[in-house]
Amino acid sequence: MSDIADRVKKIVVEHLGVEEDKVTETASFIDDLGADSLDTVELVMAFEEEFGIEIPDDAAETIQTFGDAVKFISEAV
Amino acid sequence: MFDLTGKSALVTGASGGIGGAIAKALHGAGAKVALSGTRVEPLEALAAELGEGAYVCPANLSDADSVEALPKAAVAAMGSLDILVNNAGITRDNLFMRMSDEEWQSVLDVNLTSAFRLMRGSLRGMMKARWGRIISVSSIVGATGNPGQGNYAAAKAGLVGMSKSLAYEVASRGITVNCVAPGFIATAMTDKLNDEQKGKILGQIPAGRMGSAEEIAAAVLYLASPEAGYVTGATLHVNGGMAMI
């Protein structure tokens, strides 16, 4: 697994308090990992800070799963 | 009684009577305070009076860019922003049928839209800290209405609805969002009233007197305190019984 994926996973695990093995490629933050809408905003904020990038609101809406996040961030950094 | 040591507060309209009293009360409880307003001189005088832990952050709340920059300036000065007090307000009174779009818009911009932008700009740090206090100074007229103040009453009622909505969203993050609604308070503005006008007003106040800026500041201080952590979405009316709501 790439370095970016590891760092994203660490943020997700810490923020949502879920087991690491639950955070799979297709795991939806809201449907599978118990996030509410405010959690998803906070996750995006955390990603922005960790990777020093800006994630615009319309892009943030497309980030639904762990895989989406890794893909978006990999392209943005 | 209330201890705000280690907390940082931004107070808008700190050059006015109520805003100045709020800044003094928060500072007196140990908080750092960023004093905002349009007139720099009175802000600097107040900062000098308060001494250590008081910072001047001028802003023009009718200008969107200036408003967006304010929370950042406050964080730069104090290191964090834990308590936001939306106190600034203007009036452009006119009878409804004569009220211009400009009179309407300028009051909504300064009294409501700037509060929205300041709240939005303050939330990120509060969310990360899992602690925050947002207090907006509404008004009795937001609840009762007042002839000649359609714009002002709309903005002041707007603060209440906006605060309740945000209170829902961030309650689980340790952030409370409340309003304080003053009645008639003795300030430079009410000093201009003549005795007959004052007598009329006092006749409607069960307490038989106008309130003081310090009595509003005390309500704000309570809502800013750790002790008020379970109070959110509330409006604390401080009006000598003028409207019991």
Short mmCIF file of C-alpha atoms in Angstrom, two decimals:
data_model
loop_
_atom_site.label_atom_id
_atom_site.label_comp_id
_atom_site.label_asym_id
_atom_site.label_seq_id
_atom_site.Cartn_x
_atom_site.Cartn_y
_atom_site.Cartn_z
CA MET A 1 0.00 0.00 0.00
CA SER A 2 1.26 3.45 -0.88
CA ASP A 3 2.47 5.97 1.63
CA ILE A 4 -0.51 8.22 0.86
CA ALA A 5 -2.97 5.40 1.52
CA ASP A 6 -1.29 4.69 4.86
CA ARG A 7 -1.51 8.30 5.94
CA VAL A 8 -5.15 8.60 4.83
CA LYS A 9 -5.99 5.38 6.66
CA LYS A 10 -4.34 6.63 9.84
CA ILE A 11 -6.48 9.80 9.75
CA VAL A 12 -9.68 7.82 9.12
CA VAL A 13 -8.94 5.32 11.90
CA GLU A 14 -8.12 8.06 14.38
CA HIS A 15 -10.99 10.32 13.49
CA LEU A 16 -13.79 7.78 13.19
CA GLY A 17 -12.47 5.37 15.80
CA VAL A 18 -12.83 2.33 13.55
CA GLU A 19 -10.71 -0.82 13.20
CA GLU A 20 -8.00 -0.56 10.61
CA ASP A 21 -9.16 -3.63 8.69
CA LYS A 22 -12.60 -2.04 8.18
CA VAL A 23 -11.00 0.73 6.12
CA THR A 24 -11.02 -1.01 2.75
CA GLU A 25 -10.82 0.40 -0.76
CA THR A 26 -14.59 0.52 -1.17
CA ALA A 27 -15.53 1.36 2.42
CA SER A 28 -17.95 4.30 2.46
CA PHE A 29 -17.25 6.78 5.23
CA ILE A 30 -20.94 7.26 5.94
CA ASP A 31 -22.47 3.87 5.13
CA ASP A 32 -19.71 1.56 6.35
CA LEU A 33 -17.60 3.53 8.80
CA GLY A 34 -20.30 5.34 10.77
CA ALA A 35 -19.40 8.90 9.80
CA ASP A 36 -21.99 11.64 9.89
CA SER A 37 -21.98 14.57 7.48
CA LEU A 38 -19.93 16.72 9.85
CA ASP A 39 -17.35 13.92 10.19
CA THR A 40 -16.87 13.95 6.43
CA VAL A 41 -16.22 17.71 6.55
CA GLU A 42 -13.69 17.17 9.32
CA LEU A 43 -12.00 14.35 7.40
CA VAL A 44 -11.58 16.60 4.38
CA MET A 45 -10.14 19.31 6.65
CA ALA A 46 -7.70 16.76 8.10
CA PHE A 47 -6.67 15.57 4.62
CA GLU A 48 -6.06 19.17 3.56
CA GLU A 49 -3.77 19.76 6.49
CA GLU A 50 -1.93 16.44 6.29
CA PHE A 51 -1.16 16.81 2.60
CA GLY A 52 -1.02 20.60 2.29
CA ILE A 53 -3.67 20.68 -0.42
CA GLU A 54 -6.97 22.47 -1.00
CA ILE A 55 -10.00 20.26 -1.57
CA PRO A 56 -12.80 22.37 -3.06
CA ASP A 57 -16.36 21.69 -1.88
CA ASP A 58 -17.53 20.17 -5.15
CA ALA A 59 -14.56 17.78 -5.11
CA ALA A 60 -15.14 16.98 -1.45
CA GLU A 61 -18.65 15.81 -2.30
CA THR A 62 -17.25 13.16 -4.65
CA ILE A 63 -15.05 11.67 -1.92
CA GLN A 64 -17.35 9.02 -0.52
CA THR A 65 -15.05 6.09 0.13
CA PHE A 66 -11.54 5.47 1.39
CA GLY A 67 -10.52 4.64 -2.18
CA ASP A 68 -12.00 7.93 -3.46
CA ALA A 69 -9.94 9.85 -0.92
CA VAL A 70 -6.68 8.10 -1.76
CA LYS A 71 -7.28 8.57 -5.49
CA PHE A 72 -8.13 12.26 -5.17
CA ILE A 73 -5.19 13.03 -2.90
CA SER A 74 -2.73 11.05 -5.03
CA GLU A 75 -3.70 13.19 -8.02
CA ALA A 76 -3.66 16.44 -6.03
CA VAL A 77 -0.29 16.25 -4.29
CA MET B 1 -16.40 33.01 39.47
CA PHE B 2 -15.85 32.05 35.82
CA ASP B 3 -12.32 31.21 34.72
CA LEU B 4 -11.31 31.67 31.09
CA THR B 5 -7.57 31.33 31.59
CA GLY B 6 -5.94 29.97 28.44
CA LYS B 7 -8.89 30.89 26.21
CA SER B 8 -8.84 33.45 23.42
CA ALA B 9 -11.81 35.61 22.50
CA LEU B 10 -12.68 37.85 19.57
CA VAL B 11 -15.17 40.64 20.28
CA THR B 12 -16.60 42.70 17.43
CA GLY B 13 -17.86 46.19 18.07
CA ALA B 14 -15.45 46.46 20.98
CA SER B 15 -15.26 50.24 20.59
CA GLY B 16 -18.89 50.54 21.69
CA GLY B 17 -20.31 50.55 25.21
CA ILE B 18 -21.56 46.97 25.33
CA GLY B 19 -18.66 45.54 23.31
CA GLY B 20 -16.13 47.25 25.55
CA ALA B 21 -17.81 45.89 28.66
CA ILE B 22 -17.83 42.39 27.15
CA ALA B 23 -14.13 42.61 26.35
CA LYS B 24 -13.39 43.76 29.90
CA ALA B 25 -15.43 40.96 31.43
CA LEU B 26 -13.77 38.23 29.34
CA HIS B 27 -10.31 39.69 29.92
CA GLY B 28 -11.06 39.99 33.62
CA ALA B 29 -11.83 36.26 33.69
CA GLY B 30 -8.39 35.51 32.26
CA ALA B 31 -9.05 35.30 28.51
CA LYS B 32 -6.93 36.92 25.84
CA VAL B 33 -9.11 39.28 23.85
CA ALA B 34 -8.93 40.55 20.28
CA LEU B 35 -10.75 43.86 20.04
CA SER B 36 -12.38 44.54 16.70
CA GLY B 37 -14.14 47.59 15.35
CA THR B 38 -13.86 50.18 12.64
CA ARG B 39 -12.44 52.99 14.77
CA VAL B 40 -8.87 52.16 15.78
CA GLU B 41 -8.38 54.88 18.41
CA PRO B 42 -10.95 53.70 20.96
CA LEU B 43 -9.78 50.12 20.42
CA GLU B 44 -6.22 51.07 21.19
CA ALA B 45 -7.32 53.02 24.25
CA LEU B 46 -9.22 49.98 25.51
CA ALA B 47 -6.29 47.66 24.76
CA ALA B 48 -3.98 49.97 26.70
CA GLU B 49 -6.43 49.99 29.62
CA LEU B 50 -6.66 46.18 29.64
CA GLY B 51 -2.91 45.72 29.28
CA GLU B 52 -1.39 42.32 28.62
CA GLY B 53 -3.45 39.89 26.57
CA ALA B 54 -5.43 42.52 24.64
CA TYR B 55 -4.95 42.93 20.91
CA VAL B 56 -6.39 45.34 18.37
CA CYS B 57 -7.81 43.79 15.18
CA PRO B 58 -9.61 46.49 13.19
CA ALA B 59 -12.13 45.34 10.58
CA ASN B 60 -14.85 46.78 8.42
CA LEU B 61 -17.75 44.38 8.82
CA SER B 62 -19.55 45.69 5.74
CA ASP B 63 -16.64 44.45 3.62
CA ALA B 64 -16.58 40.69 2.93
CA ASP B 65 -12.80 40.44 2.55
CA SER B 66 -12.22 42.34 5.76
CA VAL B 67 -14.60 39.99 7.59
CA GLU B 68 -12.95 36.86 6.16
CA ALA B 69 -9.55 38.12 7.31
CA LEU B 70 -10.65 38.89 10.86
CA PRO B 71 -10.65 35.39 12.45
CA LYS B 72 -7.25 34.76 10.86
CA ALA B 73 -5.90 38.02 12.30
CA ALA B 74 -7.29 37.08 15.71
CA VAL B 75 -5.60 33.66 15.59
CA ALA B 76 -2.34 35.28 14.46
CA ALA B 77 -2.50 37.67 17.42
CA MET B 78 -3.64 35.26 20.14
CA GLY B 79 -2.55 31.82 18.92
CA SER B 80 -6.10 30.43 18.82
CA LEU B 81 -9.74 31.49 18.76
CA ASP B 82 -11.98 29.76 21.28
CA ILE B 83 -14.69 32.34 21.90
CA LEU B 84 -16.39 34.46 19.24
CA VAL B 85 -18.64 37.31 20.33
CA ASN B 86 -20.66 38.85 17.50
CA ASN B 87 -21.53 42.13 19.11
CA ALA B 88 -21.13 44.73 16.37
CA GLY B 89 -24.30 46.29 15.13
CA ILE B 90 -25.55 49.36 13.32
CA THR B 91 -28.97 50.94 12.95
CA ARG B 92 -30.47 52.66 9.92
CA ASP B 93 -33.95 53.27 11.24
CA ASN B 94 -36.77 54.26 8.95
CA LEU B 95 -40.46 53.61 8.55
CA PHE B 96 -41.03 50.54 6.46
CA MET B 97 -42.65 52.42 3.59
CA ARG B 98 -39.70 54.79 3.40
CA MET B 99 -36.91 52.29 3.94
CA SER B 100 -34.42 52.17 1.07
CA ASP B 101 -32.76 49.01 -0.20
CA GLU B 102 -29.47 50.50 0.96
CA GLU B 103 -30.76 50.98 4.52
CA TRP B 104 -32.03 47.42 4.54
CA GLN B 105 -28.91 45.89 3.03
CA SER B 106 -26.33 47.75 5.10
CA VAL B 107 -27.97 46.64 8.36
CA LEU B 108 -28.29 43.03 7.17
CA ASP B 109 -24.67 43.03 5.97
CA VAL B 110 -23.14 44.28 9.20
CA ASN B 111 -25.52 42.77 11.76
CA LEU B 112 -26.20 39.36 10.21
CA THR B 113 -24.02 38.46 7.21
CA SER B 114 -20.78 39.42 8.95
CA ALA B 115 -21.76 37.22 11.91
CA PHE B 116 -22.34 34.32 9.53
CA ARG B 117 -18.92 34.80 7.95
CA LEU B 118 -17.17 35.15 11.30
CA MET B 119 -18.84 32.01 12.63
CA ARG B 120 -17.86 30.06 9.53
CA GLY B 121 -14.31 31.35 9.74
CA SER B 122 -13.97 30.47 13.42
CA LEU B 123 -15.33 26.94 13.32
CA ARG B 124 -12.35 25.03 11.99
CA GLY B 125 -10.16 25.77 15.01
CA MET B 126 -13.01 25.15 17.45
CA MET B 127 -13.84 21.82 15.79
CA LYS B 128 -10.24 20.68 16.09
CA ALA B 129 -10.06 21.83 19.69
CA ARG B 130 -13.40 20.17 20.47
CA TRP B 131 -14.27 23.32 22.41
CA GLY B 132 -15.78 26.59 21.35
CA ARG B 133 -18.18 29.32 22.34
CA ILE B 134 -20.09 31.48 19.89
CA ILE B 135 -22.22 34.22 21.37
CA SER B 136 -24.16 36.73 19.31
CA VAL B 137 -25.67 39.86 20.74
CA SER B 138 -29.24 39.91 19.45
CA SER B 139 -31.87 42.32 20.77
CA ILE B 140 -35.25 42.38 22.41
CA VAL B 141 -36.60 43.88 19.17
CA GLY B 142 -35.64 40.70 17.33
CA ALA B 143 -38.36 39.00 19.35
CA THR B 144 -40.89 41.81 19.78
CA GLY B 145 -40.39 43.96 16.69
CA ASN B 146 -40.09 47.72 16.84
CA PRO B 147 -41.58 50.41 14.60
CA GLY B 148 -38.92 51.96 12.38
CA GLN B 149 -36.58 49.01 12.81
CA GLY B 150 -37.74 46.45 10.26
CA ASN B 151 -34.20 45.95 9.05
CA TYR B 152 -32.63 45.83 12.51
CA ALA B 153 -35.28 43.49 13.92
CA ALA B 154 -34.92 41.16 10.92
CA ALA B 155 -31.16 40.97 11.41
CA LYS B 156 -31.45 40.44 15.17
CA ALA B 157 -34.08 37.71 14.77
CA GLY B 158 -31.89 36.23 12.04
CA LEU B 159 -29.04 35.82 14.49
CA VAL B 160 -31.28 33.69 16.70
CA GLY B 161 -32.38 31.33 13.92
CA MET B 162 -28.87 31.09 12.54
CA SER B 163 -27.38 30.36 15.97
CA LYS B 164 -29.92 27.60 16.66
CA SER B 165 -29.13 25.94 13.33
CA LEU B 166 -25.39 26.01 13.94
CA ALA B 167 -25.94 24.85 17.53
CA TYR B 168 -27.50 21.65 16.16
CA GLU B 169 -24.58 21.03 13.83
CA VAL B 170 -21.70 21.46 16.26
CA ALA B 171 -23.10 20.48 19.67
CA SER B 172 -21.38 17.08 19.48
CA ARG B 173 -18.04 18.86 19.05
CA GLY B 174 -18.16 20.72 22.35
CA ILE B 175 -19.10 23.99 20.68
CA THR B 176 -22.04 25.97 22.00
CA VAL B 177 -23.86 28.68 20.06
CA ASN B 178 -26.08 31.11 21.91
CA CYS B 179 -27.52 34.62 21.83
CA VAL B 180 -27.87 37.35 24.41
CA ALA B 181 -30.81 39.68 23.80
CA PRO B 182 -30.45 43.03 25.58
CA GLY B 183 -33.40 45.27 26.30
CA PHE B 184 -32.83 48.99 26.85
CA ILE B 185 -29.23 49.51 27.90
CA ALA B 186 -27.71 52.81 28.98
CA THR B 187 -25.12 53.64 26.29
CA ALA B 188 -24.06 56.67 24.29
CA MET B 189 -26.99 55.89 21.99
CA THR B 190 -29.65 56.05 24.72
CA ASP B 191 -28.00 59.11 26.34
CA LYS B 192 -29.30 61.10 23.40
CA LEU B 193 -32.94 60.47 24.37
CA ASN B 194 -34.74 63.30 26.17
CA ASP B 195 -36.43 62.89 29.57
CA GLU B 196 -39.87 62.38 28.05
CA GLN B 197 -38.61 59.62 25.76
CA LYS B 198 -36.74 58.01 28.63
CA GLY B 199 -39.82 58.21 30.88
CA LYS B 200 -41.91 56.45 28.26
CA ILE B 201 -39.39 53.65 27.94
CA LEU B 202 -38.92 53.22 31.67
CA GLY B 203 -42.70 52.87 32.08
CA GLN B 204 -42.49 49.64 30.08
CA ILE B 205 -39.68 48.14 32.14
CA PRO B 206 -40.75 46.34 35.33
CA ALA B 207 -37.28 46.84 36.79
CA GLY B 208 -37.85 50.60 36.44
CA ARG B 209 -34.44 51.35 35.03
CA MET B 210 -32.28 50.83 31.99
CA GLY B 211 -29.75 48.05 32.07
CA SER B 212 -26.01 48.56 32.11
CA ALA B 213 -23.47 47.35 29.59
CA GLU B 214 -21.89 45.36 32.42
CA GLU B 215 -25.13 43.42 32.90
CA ILE B 216 -25.00 42.33 29.25
CA ALA B 217 -21.31 41.49 29.58
CA ALA B 218 -22.08 39.27 32.57
CA ALA B 219 -24.53 37.24 30.48
CA VAL B 220 -21.95 36.86 27.72
CA LEU B 221 -19.31 35.85 30.25
CA TYR B 222 -21.56 33.11 31.60
CA LEU B 223 -22.29 31.72 28.14
CA ALA B 224 -18.54 31.79 27.35
CA SER B 225 -17.64 29.90 30.50
CA PRO B 226 -16.95 26.17 30.86
CA GLU B 227 -19.89 26.10 33.30
CA ALA B 228 -22.31 26.89 30.44
CA GLY B 229 -21.22 23.86 28.42
CA TYR B 230 -24.73 22.36 28.42
CA VAL B 231 -26.42 25.58 27.28
CA THR B 232 -26.71 25.78 23.50
CA GLY B 233 -29.20 27.19 21.03
CA ALA B 234 -30.50 29.45 23.77
CA THR B 235 -31.30 33.13 23.85
CA LEU B 236 -30.65 34.77 27.20
CA HIS B 237 -32.93 37.79 27.56
CA VAL B 238 -31.49 40.56 29.71
CA ASN B 239 -34.16 43.23 29.73
CA GLY B 240 -35.37 44.01 33.25
CA GLY B 241 -38.59 42.13 32.58
CA MET B 242 -39.55 44.28 29.60
CA ALA B 243 -40.44 41.18 27.62
CA MET B 244 -40.73 37.88 29.49
CA ILE B 245 -40.05 35.38 26.74
#
